[in-house]
CSV table of N, CA and C in Angstrom, one decimal:
chain,number,residue,atom,x,y,z
A,254,MET,N,91.1,107.0,99.7
A,254,MET,CA,92.0,106.2,98.2
A,254,MET,C,93.1,107.0,98.0
A,255,ALA,N,94.4,106.1,97.6
A,255,ALA,CA,95.5,106.6,97.3
A,255,ALA,C,95.6,106.3,95.8
A,256,ALA,N,95.9,107.0,94.9
A,256,ALA,CA,96.4,106.5,93.7
A,256,ALA,C,97.6,107.3,92.8
A,257,THR,N,98.2,106.5,92.1
A,257,THR,CA,99.5,106.9,91.4
A,257,THR,C,99.2,107.0,90.2
A,258,PHE,N,99.3,108.2,89.4
A,258,PHE,CA,99.5,108.3,88.0
A,258,PHE,C,100.8,108.5,87.3
A,259,GLY,N,100.9,107.9,86.0
A,259,GLY,CA,102.3,108.3,85.2
A,259,GLY,C,102.0,109.6,84.6
A,260,PRO,N,103.4,109.7,84.0
A,260,PRO,CA,103.4,111.4,83.3
A,260,PRO,C,102.4,111.4,82.4
A,261,ASP,N,102.0,110.3,81.8
A,261,ASP,CA,100.9,110.5,80.7
A,261,ASP,C,99.5,110.6,81.3
A,262,GLY,N,99.4,110.6,82.5
A,262,GLY,CA,98.1,110.7,83.4
A,262,GLY,C,97.2,109.6,83.5
A,263,LYS,N,97.8,108.4,83.1
A,263,LYS,CA,97.2,107.0,83.2
A,263,LYS,C,97.3,106.7,84.4
A,264,LEU,N,96.5,105.9,85.2
A,264,LEU,CA,96.3,105.4,86.5
A,264,LEU,C,97.7,104.2,86.6
A,265,LEU,N,98.5,104.2,87.5
A,265,LEU,CA,99.5,103.0,87.4
A,265,LEU,C,99.1,102.2,88.7
A,266,GLU,N,98.6,102.7,89.7
A,266,GLU,CA,98.1,101.9,90.9
A,266,GLU,C,97.1,102.6,91.7
A,267,HIS,N,96.3,101.7,92.6
A,267,HIS,CA,95.6,102.5,93.6
A,267,HIS,C,95.3,101.4,94.6
A,268,GLN,N,94.9,102.2,95.5
A,268,GLN,CA,94.6,101.3,96.9
A,268,GLN,C,93.4,102.1,97.7
A,269,PHE,N,92.9,101.3,98.4
A,269,PHE,CA,91.8,102.0,99.2
A,269,PHE,C,92.3,101.7,100.8
A,270,VAL,N,92.4,102.7,101.6
A,270,VAL,CA,92.8,102.8,103.0
A,270,VAL,C,91.3,102.8,103.8
A,271,ALA,N,91.5,102.1,105.0
A,271,ALA,CA,90.3,102.0,105.9
A,271,ALA,C,90.7,103.1,106.9
A,272,HIS,N,89.7,103.8,107.3
A,272,HIS,CA,89.4,104.6,108.4
A,272,HIS,C,88.3,104.1,109.3
A,273,GLY,N,88.4,102.9,109.8
A,273,GLY,CA,87.3,102.3,110.6
A,273,GLY,C,86.2,101.6,110.2
A,274,ASP,N,86.5,101.5,108.6
A,274,ASP,CA,85.4,100.6,107.8
A,274,ASP,C,85.8,99.1,108.1
A,275,PRO,N,84.8,98.4,107.9
A,275,PRO,CA,85.0,96.9,108.0
A,275,PRO,C,86.0,96.4,106.9
A,276,ALA,N,86.9,95.7,107.1
A,276,ALA,CA,87.5,94.9,106.0
A,276,ALA,C,87.3,94.5,104.9
A,277,GLY,N,85.9,94.0,105.1
A,277,GLY,CA,85.3,93.4,104.0
A,277,GLY,C,85.1,94.4,103.0
A,278,VAL,N,84.6,95.7,103.4
A,278,VAL,CA,84.3,96.7,102.4
A,278,VAL,C,85.5,97.3,101.8
A,279,ARG,N,86.5,97.4,102.5
A,279,ARG,CA,88.0,97.8,101.9
A,279,ARG,C,88.1,96.6,100.6
A,280,GLU,N,88.0,95.2,100.8
A,280,GLU,CA,88.6,94.4,99.9
A,280,GLU,C,87.5,94.4,98.7
A,281,CYS,N,86.6,94.5,99.0
A,281,CYS,CA,85.2,94.5,98.1
A,281,CYS,C,85.8,95.9,97.1
A,282,LEU,N,86.0,96.8,97.5
A,282,LEU,CA,86.2,98.3,96.7
A,282,LEU,C,87.6,97.9,96.0
A,283,GLN,N,88.3,97.4,96.5
A,283,GLN,CA,89.8,97.0,96.1
A,283,GLN,C,89.6,96.0,94.9
A,284,SER,N,89.0,95.2,94.7
A,284,SER,CA,88.5,94.0,94.0
A,284,SER,C,87.8,94.5,92.7
A,285,GLN,N,87.1,95.7,92.6
A,285,GLN,CA,86.5,96.1,91.5
A,285,GLN,C,87.2,96.8,90.5
A,286,PRO,N,87.0,96.5,89.2
A,286,PRO,CA,87.6,97.3,88.2
A,286,PRO,C,87.8,98.8,88.4
A,287,PHE,N,88.6,99.4,88.0
A,287,PHE,CA,88.9,101.0,88.5
A,287,PHE,C,89.5,101.6,87.3
A,288,ALA,N,89.0,102.4,86.6
A,288,ALA,CA,89.5,102.9,85.4
A,288,ALA,C,89.5,104.5,85.5
A,289,MET,N,90.6,105.2,85.7
A,289,MET,CA,90.7,106.7,86.0
A,289,MET,C,92.0,107.2,85.2
A,290,SER,N,91.8,108.5,84.8
A,290,SER,CA,93.0,109.1,84.3
A,290,SER,C,92.8,110.6,84.6
A,291,ILE,N,94.0,111.5,84.4
A,291,ILE,CA,93.7,112.8,84.9
A,291,ILE,C,94.6,113.4,83.3
A,292,PRO,N,94.8,114.7,83.2
A,292,PRO,CA,95.2,115.5,82.4
A,292,PRO,C,96.8,115.0,82.7
A,293,PRO,N,97.7,114.6,81.5
A,293,PRO,CA,98.9,114.5,81.8
A,293,PRO,C,99.8,115.5,82.3
A,294,PRO,N,100.4,115.1,83.6
A,294,PRO,CA,101.1,116.0,84.7
A,294,PRO,C,102.4,116.0,84.1
A,295,GLY,N,102.9,115.2,83.1
A,295,GLY,CA,104.4,115.2,82.9
A,295,GLY,C,105.1,114.6,83.8
A,296,VAL,N,105.0,114.3,84.9
A,296,VAL,CA,105.7,113.5,86.0
A,296,VAL,C,104.7,112.6,86.8
A,297,GLU,N,105.3,111.6,87.4
A,297,GLU,CA,104.5,110.6,88.1
A,297,GLU,C,104.2,111.3,89.2
A,298,LEU,N,102.8,111.1,89.6
A,298,LEU,CA,102.1,111.8,90.5
A,298,LEU,C,101.1,111.0,91.5
A,299,SER,N,101.3,110.9,92.8
A,299,SER,CA,100.7,110.2,93.8
A,299,SER,C,99.6,111.3,94.6
A,300,VAL,N,98.4,110.8,94.8
A,300,VAL,CA,97.5,111.6,95.3
A,300,VAL,C,96.8,110.8,96.2
A,301,ARG,N,95.9,111.4,97.2
A,301,ARG,CA,95.2,110.8,98.2
A,301,ARG,C,93.9,111.7,98.3
A,302,GLY,N,92.6,110.8,98.4
A,302,GLY,CA,91.4,111.5,98.4
A,302,GLY,C,90.4,110.7,98.8
A,303,VAL,N,89.4,111.0,99.1
A,303,VAL,CA,88.1,110.5,100.0
A,303,VAL,C,87.3,110.1,98.9
A,304,VAL,N,86.7,108.9,99.0
A,304,VAL,CA,85.9,108.3,98.2
A,304,VAL,C,84.2,107.9,98.9
A,305,ALA,N,83.5,108.7,98.4
A,305,ALA,CA,82.1,108.7,99.2
A,305,ALA,C,81.0,108.2,98.0
A,306,PRO,N,80.9,106.9,98.5
A,306,PRO,CA,79.7,106.4,97.7
A,306,PRO,C,78.1,107.0,98.0
A,307,PRO,N,77.6,107.2,97.1
A,307,PRO,CA,76.2,107.6,97.3
A,307,PRO,C,75.2,106.9,98.2
């Protein structure tokens, strides 16, 4: 997953990137409502991470 947060810590955009997963899985994840915030970094910040469903 790649996410960009604004200076206030609110999620500006996100996307799921495939690593061999079927396209349908990525499309399903991308279509789900997604809310996330972080403590305000004071600058726009982009991060990448791994999402591992249980």
